[in-house]
Structures are given as structure tokens and as C-alpha cells.
Amino acid sequence: MKGPLLLLSALAFATGIVVGAKLSRTWLALTLMGTITALSAALCVLLGAVDWEWRSVFLIGGEPLHFRLDGVSALFLVLLSVIGGAGAFYSRGYWSDHNHLASAPRGRVWWSALLLSMGLVLLSSNGMHFLFAWELFTISAYFLVTLDRKRPKVCAAGWLYLVASHAGTVCLFAFFALLATRTGSWDLGPMREYSGLASLFWLVLVGFGVKAGVFPLHIWVPATYATAPSHVAALVSGVEMGVYGIVRFSGWLPVPESAGWVVIGLGTLGALLGIAFALAQNDFKRLLAYCSVENVGVIMIGLGFALLARSYNDAAWGRLALAGALLHIWNHGAFKALLFFGAGAVSHATGTQEMSRLGGLWHKMPWTAGIFALGSVAVSGLPPLNGFVSEWMIYLGLFDVSLSKSPSAWAAILAAIILATAGALSLASFVKAGTLIFLGAPRTKSAVYARECGIWMRGPMLVLAVVCLGLGLAPIWFWPAIARAVGTWNPAWTTSVPPAPLRTLGLVHFGLAVLLVAAGILLWRKVRANGLRRSLTWDCGYVAPTAKMQYTSGSFGGLAAGWFTWIMKPVLKLRRPRGHFPVESIRLERTPETVLERVFTPLGGIVMQLSMAARRLQHGRLQFYILYVVAGLVALGVLVLMGGKP
Amino acid sequence: MTTVLDIFLRLACWLLLAPLLPGIINKVKAWVAGRRGPPVLQLYYDLTRLWKKSVVMSALASPAFIMLPAVAWVAVIGAALLVPLGPAGASLSFRGDALLMLYLLALVRFCTAWAAMETGSAFEGMGAVREVSYAVLAEAAMIAALLSMSVHTGTISLVTMLAPSADAGSVLLAAGLFIVLLAENCRVPFDDPNTHLEVTMIHEVMVLDHSGPPLAVILHGASVKLLLFVILLVQAVLPIGAHSPQTAAALLLAGVLAVTIAVGLVESLMARLALRRVPLLLTTAFLLCLFALLSAWRAVVS
């Protein structure tokens, strides 16, 4: 049953690539069919007990085809289908043929290609085909990111994405090649008994870490997500393929002793600094991008403790941490896609991504405002929504570790404190984003003339909002799927009983949600009954407040972001008022991409200089080339004569 | 049936007793200053009066401006119901409820800050920023405190967690939690509930534009939050569980009264801090809780 479904799905996407440019309705139907069939296949695997595996004698690149859908890949396939389908609908309103005559057809073709290649990455169980699919995925994502290639900013961001991705892919080439030489075949699968493969984990961590946006390797994330069309950003950041790679191969391969510690270290660093950078941003899509860095950090914390638990043979807290991390992958996908859709609706309606140029949009865009607010609650990890459920499970794991009297207790204590701090900072960031965009008075004309997005964009947002609500209010329904993925990652941890009182939490969440809504409505009715009068905002009796007097993005983030200037190094442009009758003063503050500008750009400069130096060897004079050849031959001869093996 | 009755009794206890605390604090302040001061029941009178009043709302604000205070109120009551009341225990207790309590309080913060930004006033912006920013440090201190209690007792459920240790850790925890209590409830030296200077306020400035029933809900919610922190502090420090139910209840009441009076005394004897020093004091609270955690951990391991 699963095989035909997946085949049908692949055929639908492949047909979508062919017909997408011309026939937009057929393309939508095909994409919908492809995502629904893929979703059903993934659910069959997650809720059933058997994996799907398919081998063929048919060779591609000299290797037989080998596909496999197990708990871990099905977990990601579900996310891919939901966001992929929702994004296809969304793009019809957001990137319509009407507004983007040239790029919209191209976007449809590449969207199908992206879904197909991401699906192939998830299914491939052969190293070489995995690399093919991975490369196809990178390239189709590149063409989607640079759909609007007339803007130089978009091209620069796309270029950065391509370079960073390929730097990661180099590591993956090395990884798969070494894996193939050491095991003797390109076939992938559980191989935890080969202890010689442990050191390959570092290549996995760097190669997939670049794609996942693990903290110091996240350099391409902010610029790419900020300039990419929102549905693309939603898919690429919602379905973290880099995280898939790390989860997949840390489950299949043995890992070195220190892997857990390193992953925890990277996770805590990313969670704290990612969200601190998010708070300092002025562009709301950049803020969302940095928030992805934070959430990947949270997932890494959970995964790191799972790795640690596996090396200590201590199942209880490892299972909790892993289950929390895997559930957080779903949760993050749902609310991040929701927020990117909301952000796209705002930028679509106003033409700007600067929070300080917006304001008061709730009036014109009540649906988007409400859905964005819901997403903000979810991403801040607050009850009764889904973000809290997974963070709570990770916390429970951390608390259990800190009770365990092992050296890892120290790491758990530190991680729990950082997680709490990051949670409070993410609350600050999303209060900032939501309120600056939607509340108060419009700060510029573009905010005044905004219009609510159409049904094509609103529908997918509502679907994702329902997913967020469902995951928050009834987490126990989703537990079997998570348990299946946990069991796939480490068969010793297979269990059907949730390690945390998920059912109780779900009931509490449900009751709480009902009461919250009821209380809000009752108070509103009470106020209406008592009498409600509209008046000017109280500003200490000042009668002519203007929109410019409101708090801005810089003033909102300034206080807490000020504690992180040691790493952010904000660039300040200041012109103080001068003279007795000052006419102008300026204060501009910008948070640069510190890691990129201070670390990777200088590093790149050094590489360029070395390459330039090496280039002097190639000058076009034949005599010297002959000299090189002779020198090379002599050196080889000496090597052979010395008795060394050539 | 008994559970429902139990929950209602508890609810009544929280809802009816909470507004006493600000009254007692004000009485203590008046007493220290040599004034007669407002009656202890003043907040009850204010609440009933506000409940009947009509509302003036900023022209910029959305209906959420009215609804969010109610949402925050439910969240704070929910958090309160998770906190055990001495011998009576909690109405609902499960593994990890301590974290739910912490995050329900964060939900309160989210709602208050969001509602404050509704009006587009710069003052309320200031308040919202301070609230959400200082909370970063307060949250770190709270999680360290929860961890120390959890390490000390070996559980993650509030009912069993709140058993005090008999060493220096308990003193450190008390000091740390007391500072967090002052910060989270916007008391001196972090914030002055009586100030009339909007520029320096934190919590009060966020509710400048509220009036009528929503303001009543906010004031009542704030008093419940204060009671919650006071009860948490008392149970984390006083060995209540070791006594008979009657003594335990009396001890709890005496403890609550003592902490409330201490808050009043701090308020009378101290000036508020300059805003730039607030993070410093909160970091101190965090360090106190962290040292309490270390001491608890050492006691468990050795």
C-alpha cells in the first residue's frame, strides 16, 4: 500500500514539474494529490509497526535503487507534506501570476522539484542517491529563493546560500565516500556495530549543521529567509533537512564519546544567541530566521542529551529528551511556517519588512493579526499551545538528568537555565514583532493602505493554526507517531507509554484554552454592558500624540539586546542635536551579521589571498611548466628510490 | 463530586484572600510612616467600584485590549491552582506541573505586554519592554530555584518539591526567591506601585489606559500573583509538611503574613533602584538561587 502511494506522489510531483509552468490549476491539483498521498504513506508507517523498504535491480550511477521509509523519515515526510501542500495553496495568492508574470510559473515548477527532491532525500537509502537528491534539493531551493532575481539583495542572499550549502555538501561528499570505503557499499541503514565509523559523526555534524543553521554555521540563514519568498522560507525553515540529516545519521551510526557534549554545547549556544540576535532585528523576516536558529538549538539540546543517554545506557531521560526534540521538530515546523505565512501576508500587503514602518495593521488585517498572535504564543513556548508541550518534555528530561548524580547533571542544569532564558527572550522578541506590526497607529502610509490577504493565503494559515492548536491541546494523539520515531532512532527505547504525563497536560491545556476564551468573551460582554467609550490614548495629558511617538523596533529590543553587545557589535550612527536651535539629530542602530562579517568574511579573504598567491604559479610560460613536470617526476623518482610506496 | 467541591473551595480561598495582601502591605507602610493609611480592605472596595464602572478605551486599541486582561487573569488563577496550600495539597498535581506554573506566569506576561502595546503609547511601550526584558533574568532565577528544590527532593511535582532543606541552601533560596518576588510583582526596589512618574514605572505604566472591569481584573490578578509568590516562598523555606494539619495551616498563614509585612517594610525603608541597576539585583537573585542549587546538589551527591 505504501509503495504505490509513494509512487503516485512522486509521479504527481514529476508531472507537476512538467505542466506547472502552463497549467496552474492542474499543478495545484497535482501538488495536492502528491502531498496527500505522501502524507498517507507516512502516516501508515508512523502508526503501523513496519517500515517500508524497496530495492530494485535498476541501476542509477552504478548503484541499485534502495528506498526506505521508517519512523524518522516518515516524521519529516509528514511535515514536508503538510507545509508543502499549504505552501502551494499560499503561493497562489502570495506569488500570483498576476503580480509576478515571469517568475510565478517558474516558482511552480521549482516548487514541485523541491518537494520531489526533499522527498527523495528522506527516502533514499543509498549514499550516492542521497547525494544526488541532496544536490537537487539545494539547487531547487536556490532557484526558489532567487525567484525575484531583479533585486540585488536577493541575488546576494541566494549566492550566500549556494556557497554555504555547498561548503556543507563538501563535508557530505567526504562523509559518504568514507562511509562507502569503510563499509564496502553505498547502502545506508543501521550500522551501529561498526565502531570504526564513530569519527565520521563530525563530518555529519558540520555538513548537515550548515544546512540546519546550527549556531556558528548559520551564516546563510538570516539573509536567505529574509529575502526569499515567504512560502519558500516557510518550507525550507519548517522542514529542517539539516536536522533530518543529523538525527538520521546519529541514529544509524555509532558516535564518538564526546558527540553528546558537543551537540549540547552547540545547542545551548544557538538557543541563547540565536534568540538574542532575533530580538535585535528590525526586519521581521530576519527575526523569524534567527528564531529558527534558536529552535534548532533547542532541538540540538534534546538530541544531545539523547546521545549522552545512549552512551551511558540510561534510557529514561534520553527517551524524554529525544521525544521532546522530535516533537519540537513538528511544532517548530507548524508555527514557523504559520509565522512565515503571516509575515508574507504583511509584506505582501504593505511592501515592507521593517517593523518600524508598520503598525495598526489589526484594523485592516484582523485574520492575519489573530493568526500571527497565535503563532507568537506558540513560538514563545507558552501553554496551551504546541510550543510548550515539546519544551516541557525537554525540560522534564533535563530535570531528570540533573537528578541523576552523573557528570551530565551539570550540563543539564546549564541547559535548563539557558532554555528558560531563551524562552523569556523569545517571548520578548515575539511581543515585539507582533505588537509593532499589528498594534498601535500606522507609522507610515504603506501601513495605512494595507489590505487583508485573500482566501488563498488565509486558508493555509488557518490550517496550520489548527495544527498548532491540535498539537497543543491533544498531544497524546500525536504520541504514537513520536514514539515510533524514537523507537526507530534507538530500538532499545521502543515504548508505547508516554514518558511524561502527556494526557494530563493535554486535558489541562484543553480546559485552560476553553476558560481563556470564555473569560475573554465574558469580560468583553461585561464591558459592553457597562458602557464603552473610545477616546485618545492617555499620554500624560498630551492631546496630540502622533504615530511617530510610538515605541519602535530599536527601542523595544534595546534593553535586553544591550546585554549582548559583546557579541552583536551593533553599528551606531549618531548625530546629536547641536546649537541653540537644533534642527536635526539622528540615531541609527543596526545589528550586523556578526558571525558572517567578523569571522567568515575575513576567513574567506584569507582563502582568496592564498588562492591569488597560488595563481602566480600559472603564468602561461611554457618553459616553467616543463620545469614543473620535470620537478614532479624527479620528486616521484626520489620517493620511489627512497623505498616509500608510491 | 468532592474534587469539584475541593477545587471551588480552593478557588474561593485564592480569589477572596488575595486582595488582602496589598492592603496589609499598605497598612505596614502607613504604620512605618506614622500615618493611619487606607483600610486593609481598600482593594476590595476598589474592585467592586471598578467592576461597576464604564470603560474608556484608546481609539487605537482592538477588542483584545479588553480580552487579554481576562486571559491573563485565568492564566494566573490556573498557575495558583497548581500551587499546593500547605496541608491541603494541590487540586491538580502531575509530574512537571512546576514548569506549567512557570510558563503560565509567562503567559500572563505575554498578555499584559501585548495589551499594553495596543494603545500605541510610548509610556506603555517602555513598561512592556521593561517587563519582558527583566523577566529574562527573573526567569533564569526561577528555573534555578525550581531546579534546586527538585534536586533537593528528587521530584518534579510542586506538591513534593516544596520541602525545604535544612542547610544554608534554604537561606540562599529564600533570599533569591524574595528578590524575584519583589521583581515579578513590581514592588520596591524594582518598581514603585505608588509612583506618579510614568517614565520610571514598569508594571503600573502598562495598565495606564485600562479602566473599569478590565482594570479590576488586572488588579485582582496582580494580587493573586503576589499571593502565589508569597505562598511559594513560604513553603520553600518553612518545614510545613513535618507538622499536623492544624499547625501546618497556622504556620502557612503566619509565614504569608510575615512575608507580606517584610515586603511592606522593604517598601518603607528602601528607595527604588535606578533602572540601570535593576539587572544587577536580578542577577544577584539568580546567583543566590544558583548557589542554593549547588548546595542542594552537593548535599544529594555526598
mmCIF file of C-alpha atoms in Angstrom, chain B residues 40-295:
data_model
loop_
_atom_site.group_PDB
_atom_site.id
_atom_site.type_symbol
_atom_site.label_atom_id
_atom_site.label_comp_id
_atom_site.label_asym_id
_atom_site.label_seq_id
_atom_site.Cartn_x
_atom_site.Cartn_y
_atom_site.Cartn_z
ATOM 1 C CA VAL B 40 -6.903 46.871 54.852
ATOM 2 C CA LEU B 41 -9.921 46.047 52.710
ATOM 3 C CA GLN B 42 -9.339 49.018 50.396
ATOM 4 C CA LEU B 43 -8.613 46.838 47.352
ATOM 5 C CA TYR B 44 -11.966 45.030 47.761
ATOM 6 C CA TYR B 45 -13.773 48.393 47.709
ATOM 7 C CA ASP B 46 -11.750 49.472 44.666
ATOM 8 C CA LEU B 47 -12.516 46.244 42.846
ATOM 9 C CA THR B 48 -16.282 46.425 43.439
ATOM 10 C CA ARG B 49 -16.333 50.049 42.354
ATOM 11 C CA LEU B 50 -14.273 49.392 39.242
ATOM 12 C CA TRP B 51 -16.434 46.408 38.318
ATOM 13 C CA LYS B 52 -19.475 48.679 38.013
ATOM 14 C CA LYS B 53 -17.774 51.437 36.043
ATOM 15 C CA SER B 54 -17.949 52.044 32.342
ATOM 16 C CA VAL B 55 -14.813 51.846 30.259
ATOM 17 C CA VAL B 56 -12.806 54.405 28.329
ATOM 18 C CA MET B 57 -10.696 52.725 25.712
ATOM 19 C CA SER B 58 -7.986 54.084 23.442
ATOM 20 C CA ALA B 59 -9.245 54.694 19.927
ATOM 21 C CA LEU B 60 -6.309 52.698 18.572
ATOM 22 C CA ALA B 61 -6.891 49.567 20.646
ATOM 23 C CA SER B 62 -8.520 46.379 19.392
ATOM 24 C CA PRO B 63 -11.051 44.294 21.372
ATOM 25 C CA ALA B 64 -8.090 42.214 22.538
ATOM 26 C CA PHE B 65 -7.232 45.157 24.770
ATOM 27 C CA ILE B 66 -10.268 44.215 26.867
ATOM 28 C CA MET B 67 -9.979 40.462 26.480
ATOM 29 C CA LEU B 68 -6.297 39.981 27.291
ATOM 30 C CA PRO B 69 -6.607 41.036 30.952
ATOM 31 C CA ALA B 70 -9.228 38.303 31.354
ATOM 32 C CA VAL B 71 -6.944 35.780 29.640
ATOM 33 C CA ALA B 72 -4.083 36.812 31.924
ATOM 34 C CA TRP B 73 -6.362 36.502 34.941
ATOM 35 C CA VAL B 74 -7.370 32.949 34.036
ATOM 36 C CA ALA B 75 -3.714 32.063 33.478
ATOM 37 C CA VAL B 76 -2.653 33.386 36.864
ATOM 38 C CA ILE B 77 -5.528 31.582 38.609
ATOM 39 C CA GLY B 78 -4.539 28.422 36.753
ATOM 40 C CA ALA B 79 -0.979 28.814 37.994
ATOM 41 C CA ALA B 80 -2.284 29.411 41.531
ATOM 42 C CA LEU B 81 -4.361 26.227 41.464
ATOM 43 C CA LEU B 82 -1.204 24.233 40.775
ATOM 44 C CA VAL B 83 0.473 25.572 43.922
ATOM 45 C CA PRO B 84 -0.178 23.370 46.958
ATOM 46 C CA LEU B 85 -1.735 25.012 50.008
ATOM 47 C CA GLY B 86 0.159 23.506 52.923
ATOM 48 C CA PRO B 87 -1.695 20.512 54.361
ATOM 49 C CA ALA B 88 -4.450 20.694 51.741
ATOM 50 C CA GLY B 89 -2.093 19.852 48.891
ATOM 51 C CA ALA B 90 -2.893 20.992 45.347
ATOM 52 C CA SER B 91 -6.087 20.341 43.437
ATOM 53 C CA LEU B 92 -4.133 19.092 40.466
ATOM 54 C CA SER B 93 -0.681 17.638 40.606
ATOM 55 C CA PHE B 94 1.351 15.817 37.995
ATOM 56 C CA ARG B 95 4.965 15.357 37.019
ATOM 57 C CA GLY B 96 6.255 18.637 35.629
ATOM 58 C CA ASP B 97 3.491 20.882 36.933
ATOM 59 C CA ALA B 98 6.148 23.266 38.274
ATOM 60 C CA LEU B 99 7.112 24.115 34.700
ATOM 61 C CA LEU B 100 3.498 24.601 33.707
ATOM 62 C CA MET B 101 3.161 27.084 36.562
ATOM 63 C CA LEU B 102 6.264 28.964 35.434
ATOM 64 C CA TYR B 103 5.038 29.148 31.852
ATOM 65 C CA LEU B 104 1.514 30.165 32.851
ATOM 66 C CA LEU B 105 3.103 33.142 34.572
ATOM 67 C CA ALA B 106 4.958 33.800 31.322
ATOM 68 C CA LEU B 107 1.604 33.718 29.517
ATOM 69 C CA VAL B 108 0.390 36.389 31.941
ATOM 70 C CA ARG B 109 3.398 38.492 30.976
ATOM 71 C CA PHE B 110 2.731 37.968 27.290
ATOM 72 C CA CYS B 111 -0.878 39.113 27.646
ATOM 73 C CA THR B 112 -0.081 42.150 29.771
ATOM 74 C CA ALA B 113 2.700 43.327 27.476
ATOM 75 C CA TRP B 114 0.609 42.694 24.353
ATOM 76 C CA ALA B 115 -2.351 44.628 25.795
ATOM 77 C CA ALA B 116 -0.030 47.471 26.808
ATOM 78 C CA MET B 117 1.227 47.834 23.251
ATOM 79 C CA GLU B 118 -2.351 48.066 21.948
ATOM 80 C CA THR B 119 -2.588 51.756 22.774
ATOM 81 C CA GLY B 120 0.459 52.902 20.840
ATOM 82 C CA SER B 121 1.600 54.963 23.804
ATOM 83 C CA ALA B 122 5.347 55.318 24.278
ATOM 84 C CA PHE B 123 4.950 55.068 28.034
ATOM 85 C CA GLU B 124 3.234 51.753 27.807
ATOM 86 C CA GLY B 125 5.897 50.667 25.349
ATOM 87 C CA MET B 126 8.512 51.439 27.987
ATOM 88 C CA GLY B 127 6.625 49.397 30.546
ATOM 89 C CA ALA B 128 6.211 46.447 28.193
ATOM 90 C CA VAL B 129 9.891 46.467 27.266
ATOM 91 C CA ARG B 130 10.991 46.547 30.878
ATOM 92 C CA GLU B 131 8.559 43.827 31.860
ATOM 93 C CA VAL B 132 9.637 41.394 29.145
ATOM 94 C CA SER B 133 13.348 42.225 29.438
ATOM 95 C CA TYR B 134 13.760 41.997 33.199
ATOM 96 C CA ALA B 135 11.725 38.802 33.096
ATOM 97 C CA VAL B 136 14.617 37.178 31.225
ATOM 98 C CA LEU B 137 16.743 37.362 34.375
ATOM 99 C CA ALA B 138 13.844 36.626 36.709
ATOM 100 C CA GLU B 139 13.020 33.516 34.665
ATOM 101 C CA ALA B 140 16.600 32.272 34.950
ATOM 102 C CA ALA B 141 16.424 32.781 38.728
ATOM 103 C CA MET B 142 13.073 30.990 38.933
ATOM 104 C CA ILE B 143 14.246 27.961 36.966
ATOM 105 C CA ALA B 144 17.377 27.767 39.136
ATOM 106 C CA ALA B 145 15.146 27.880 42.224
ATOM 107 C CA LEU B 146 12.863 25.154 40.845
ATOM 108 C CA LEU B 147 15.890 23.050 39.942
ATOM 109 C CA SER B 148 17.320 23.407 43.429
ATOM 110 C CA MET B 149 14.046 22.308 45.027
ATOM 111 C CA SER B 150 13.766 19.480 42.522
ATOM 112 C CA VAL B 151 17.342 18.284 43.129
ATOM 113 C CA HIS B 152 16.815 18.525 46.862
ATOM 114 C CA THR B 153 13.666 16.390 46.899
ATOM 115 C CA GLY B 154 14.247 14.285 43.798
ATOM 116 C CA THR B 155 10.869 15.072 42.202
ATOM 117 C CA ILE B 156 9.428 17.444 39.604
ATOM 118 C CA SER B 157 5.999 17.995 41.083
ATOM 119 C CA LEU B 158 5.203 21.070 43.153
ATOM 120 C CA VAL B 159 3.448 19.154 45.932
ATOM 121 C CA THR B 160 6.532 17.130 46.768
ATOM 122 C CA MET B 161 9.110 19.673 45.620
ATOM 123 C CA LEU B 162 8.265 22.270 48.230
ATOM 124 C CA ALA B 163 10.082 20.574 51.084
ATOM 125 C CA PRO B 164 12.751 22.865 52.444
ATOM 126 C CA SER B 165 16.334 21.812 53.069
ATOM 127 C CA ALA B 166 17.784 22.378 56.498
ATOM 128 C CA ASP B 167 21.086 23.873 55.399
ATOM 129 C CA ALA B 168 22.452 27.121 54.057
ATOM 130 C CA GLY B 169 20.755 26.384 50.752
ATOM 131 C CA SER B 170 17.400 27.191 52.244
ATOM 132 C CA VAL B 171 18.555 30.658 53.312
ATOM 133 C CA LEU B 172 20.031 31.359 49.891
ATOM 134 C CA LEU B 173 16.857 30.159 48.209
ATOM 135 C CA ALA B 174 14.729 32.327 50.463
ATOM 136 C CA ALA B 175 16.785 35.415 49.673
ATOM 137 C CA GLY B 176 16.765 34.692 45.944
ATOM 138 C CA LEU B 177 13.042 33.969 45.814
ATOM 139 C CA PHE B 178 12.269 37.070 47.854
ATOM 140 C CA ILE B 179 14.089 39.275 45.342
ATOM 141 C CA VAL B 180 12.298 37.545 42.464
ATOM 142 C CA LEU B 181 9.003 38.067 44.308
ATOM 143 C CA LEU B 182 9.694 41.796 44.546
ATOM 144 C CA ALA B 183 10.672 41.997 40.882
ATOM 145 C CA GLU B 184 7.854 39.891 39.461
ATOM 146 C CA ASN B 185 5.235 41.730 41.481
ATOM 147 C CA CYS B 186 6.680 45.146 40.724
ATOM 148 C CA ARG B 187 7.384 46.174 44.284
ATOM 149 C CA VAL B 188 10.092 48.497 45.596
ATOM 150 C CA PRO B 189 13.057 48.458 44.889
ATOM 151 C CA PHE B 190 12.198 47.405 41.305
ATOM 152 C CA ASP B 191 9.081 49.410 40.802
ATOM 153 C CA ASP B 192 7.026 51.700 42.956
ATOM 154 C CA PRO B 193 3.289 50.967 42.858
ATOM 155 C CA ASN B 194 2.581 54.455 44.202
ATOM 156 C CA THR B 195 4.726 56.448 41.836
ATOM 157 C CA HIS B 196 3.229 59.112 39.617
ATOM 158 C CA LEU B 197 6.173 59.368 37.282
ATOM 159 C CA GLU B 198 5.323 57.277 34.227
ATOM 160 C CA VAL B 199 8.867 57.309 32.873
ATOM 161 C CA THR B 200 10.180 55.174 35.718
ATOM 162 C CA MET B 201 7.355 52.715 36.125
ATOM 163 C CA ILE B 202 7.245 49.130 34.962
ATOM 164 C CA HIS B 203 4.002 47.387 35.688
ATOM 165 C CA GLU B 204 1.801 50.341 36.541
ATOM 166 C CA VAL B 205 2.655 52.121 33.329
ATOM 167 C CA MET B 206 1.495 49.144 31.292
ATOM 168 C CA VAL B 207 -2.023 49.457 32.666
ATOM 169 C CA LEU B 208 -2.304 53.255 32.389
ATOM 170 C CA ASP B 209 -5.004 53.045 29.750
ATOM 171 C CA HIS B 210 -7.100 50.376 31.399
ATOM 172 C CA SER B 211 -10.243 51.312 33.253
ATOM 173 C CA GLY B 212 -13.400 49.755 34.659
ATOM 174 C CA PRO B 213 -13.794 45.959 34.821
ATOM 175 C CA PRO B 214 -10.566 45.180 32.894
ATOM 176 C CA LEU B 215 -8.602 47.240 35.425
ATOM 177 C CA ALA B 216 -10.360 45.411 38.242
ATOM 178 C CA VAL B 217 -9.370 42.092 36.671
ATOM 179 C CA ILE B 218 -5.760 43.279 36.313
ATOM 180 C CA LEU B 219 -5.548 44.472 39.920
ATOM 181 C CA HIS B 220 -7.087 41.283 41.214
ATOM 182 C CA GLY B 221 -4.814 39.143 39.062
ATOM 183 C CA ALA B 222 -1.791 41.056 40.347
ATOM 184 C CA SER B 223 -2.834 40.382 43.951
ATOM 185 C CA VAL B 224 -3.277 36.654 43.206
ATOM 186 C CA LYS B 225 0.179 36.610 41.626
ATOM 187 C CA LEU B 226 1.617 38.234 44.746
ATOM 188 C CA LEU B 227 -0.085 35.673 46.977
ATOM 189 C CA LEU B 228 1.214 32.887 44.720
ATOM 190 C CA PHE B 229 4.810 34.026 45.070
ATOM 191 C CA VAL B 230 4.434 34.548 48.814
ATOM 192 C CA ILE B 231 2.999 31.052 49.331
ATOM 193 C CA LEU B 232 5.691 29.550 47.120
ATOM 194 C CA LEU B 233 8.389 31.297 49.139
ATOM 195 C CA VAL B 234 6.910 30.302 52.496
ATOM 196 C CA GLN B 235 6.565 26.652 51.534
ATOM 197 C CA ALA B 236 10.024 26.524 50.037
ATOM 198 C CA VAL B 237 11.529 27.729 53.305
ATOM 199 C CA LEU B 238 9.270 26.684 56.193
ATOM 200 C CA PRO B 239 9.146 22.955 57.048
ATOM 201 C CA ILE B 240 5.363 22.838 56.918
ATOM 202 C CA GLY B 241 4.981 19.203 55.927
ATOM 203 C CA ALA B 242 6.514 17.976 59.171
ATOM 204 C CA HIS B 243 3.616 19.192 61.310
ATOM 205 C CA SER B 244 -0.005 18.250 61.948
ATOM 206 C CA PRO B 245 -2.542 19.803 59.536
ATOM 207 C CA GLN B 246 -3.698 22.435 62.043
ATOM 208 C CA THR B 247 -0.187 23.574 62.934
ATOM 209 C CA ALA B 248 0.798 23.475 59.283
ATOM 210 C CA ALA B 249 -2.120 25.713 58.294
ATOM 211 C CA ALA B 250 -1.283 28.113 61.092
ATOM 212 C CA LEU B 251 2.384 28.106 60.103
ATOM 213 C CA LEU B 252 1.482 28.790 56.488
ATOM 214 C CA LEU B 253 -0.735 31.701 57.458
ATOM 215 C CA ALA B 254 1.902 33.117 59.792
ATOM 216 C CA GLY B 255 4.507 32.749 57.064
ATOM 217 C CA VAL B 256 2.352 34.518 54.491
ATOM 218 C CA LEU B 257 1.730 37.327 56.952
ATOM 219 C CA ALA B 258 5.426 37.612 57.787
ATOM 220 C CA VAL B 259 6.495 37.814 54.128
ATOM 221 C CA THR B 260 3.780 40.363 53.395
ATOM 222 C CA ILE B 261 4.951 42.508 56.279
ATOM 223 C CA ALA B 262 8.536 42.112 55.079
ATOM 224 C CA VAL B 263 7.501 43.388 51.648
ATOM 225 C CA GLY B 264 5.839 46.371 53.348
ATOM 226 C CA LEU B 265 8.933 47.045 55.425
ATOM 227 C CA VAL B 266 11.235 46.868 52.409
ATOM 228 C CA GLU B 267 8.917 49.273 50.679
ATOM 229 C CA SER B 268 9.016 51.700 53.604
ATOM 230 C CA LEU B 269 12.717 51.537 54.304
ATOM 231 C CA MET B 270 14.209 51.404 50.823
ATOM 232 C CA ALA B 271 14.211 53.743 47.892
ATOM 233 C CA ARG B 272 13.640 52.295 44.458
ATOM 234 C CA LEU B 273 16.698 51.425 42.425
ATOM 235 C CA ALA B 274 17.878 53.336 39.411
ATOM 236 C CA LEU B 275 16.602 51.393 36.412
ATOM 237 C CA ARG B 276 20.093 50.536 35.199
ATOM 238 C CA ARG B 277 20.776 48.757 38.492
ATOM 239 C CA VAL B 278 17.733 46.501 38.218
ATOM 240 C CA PRO B 279 19.529 43.845 36.123
ATOM 241 C CA LEU B 280 22.298 43.777 38.724
ATOM 242 C CA LEU B 281 19.908 42.978 41.569
ATOM 243 C CA LEU B 282 18.131 40.369 39.466
ATOM 244 C CA THR B 283 21.459 38.775 38.605
ATOM 245 C CA THR B 284 22.148 38.653 42.332
ATOM 246 C CA ALA B 285 18.852 36.843 42.812
ATOM 247 C CA PHE B 286 19.822 34.410 40.058
ATOM 248 C CA LEU B 287 23.194 33.774 41.674
ATOM 249 C CA LEU B 288 21.567 33.211 45.078
ATOM 250 C CA CYS B 289 19.236 30.620 43.565
ATOM 251 C CA LEU B 290 22.140 29.071 41.661
ATOM 252 C CA PHE B 291 24.187 28.724 44.861
ATOM 253 C CA ALA B 292 21.152 27.209 46.563
ATOM 254 C CA LEU B 293 21.043 24.744 43.669
ATOM 255 C CA LEU B 294 24.727 23.919 44.029
ATOM 256 C CA SER B 295 24.361 23.394 47.754
#
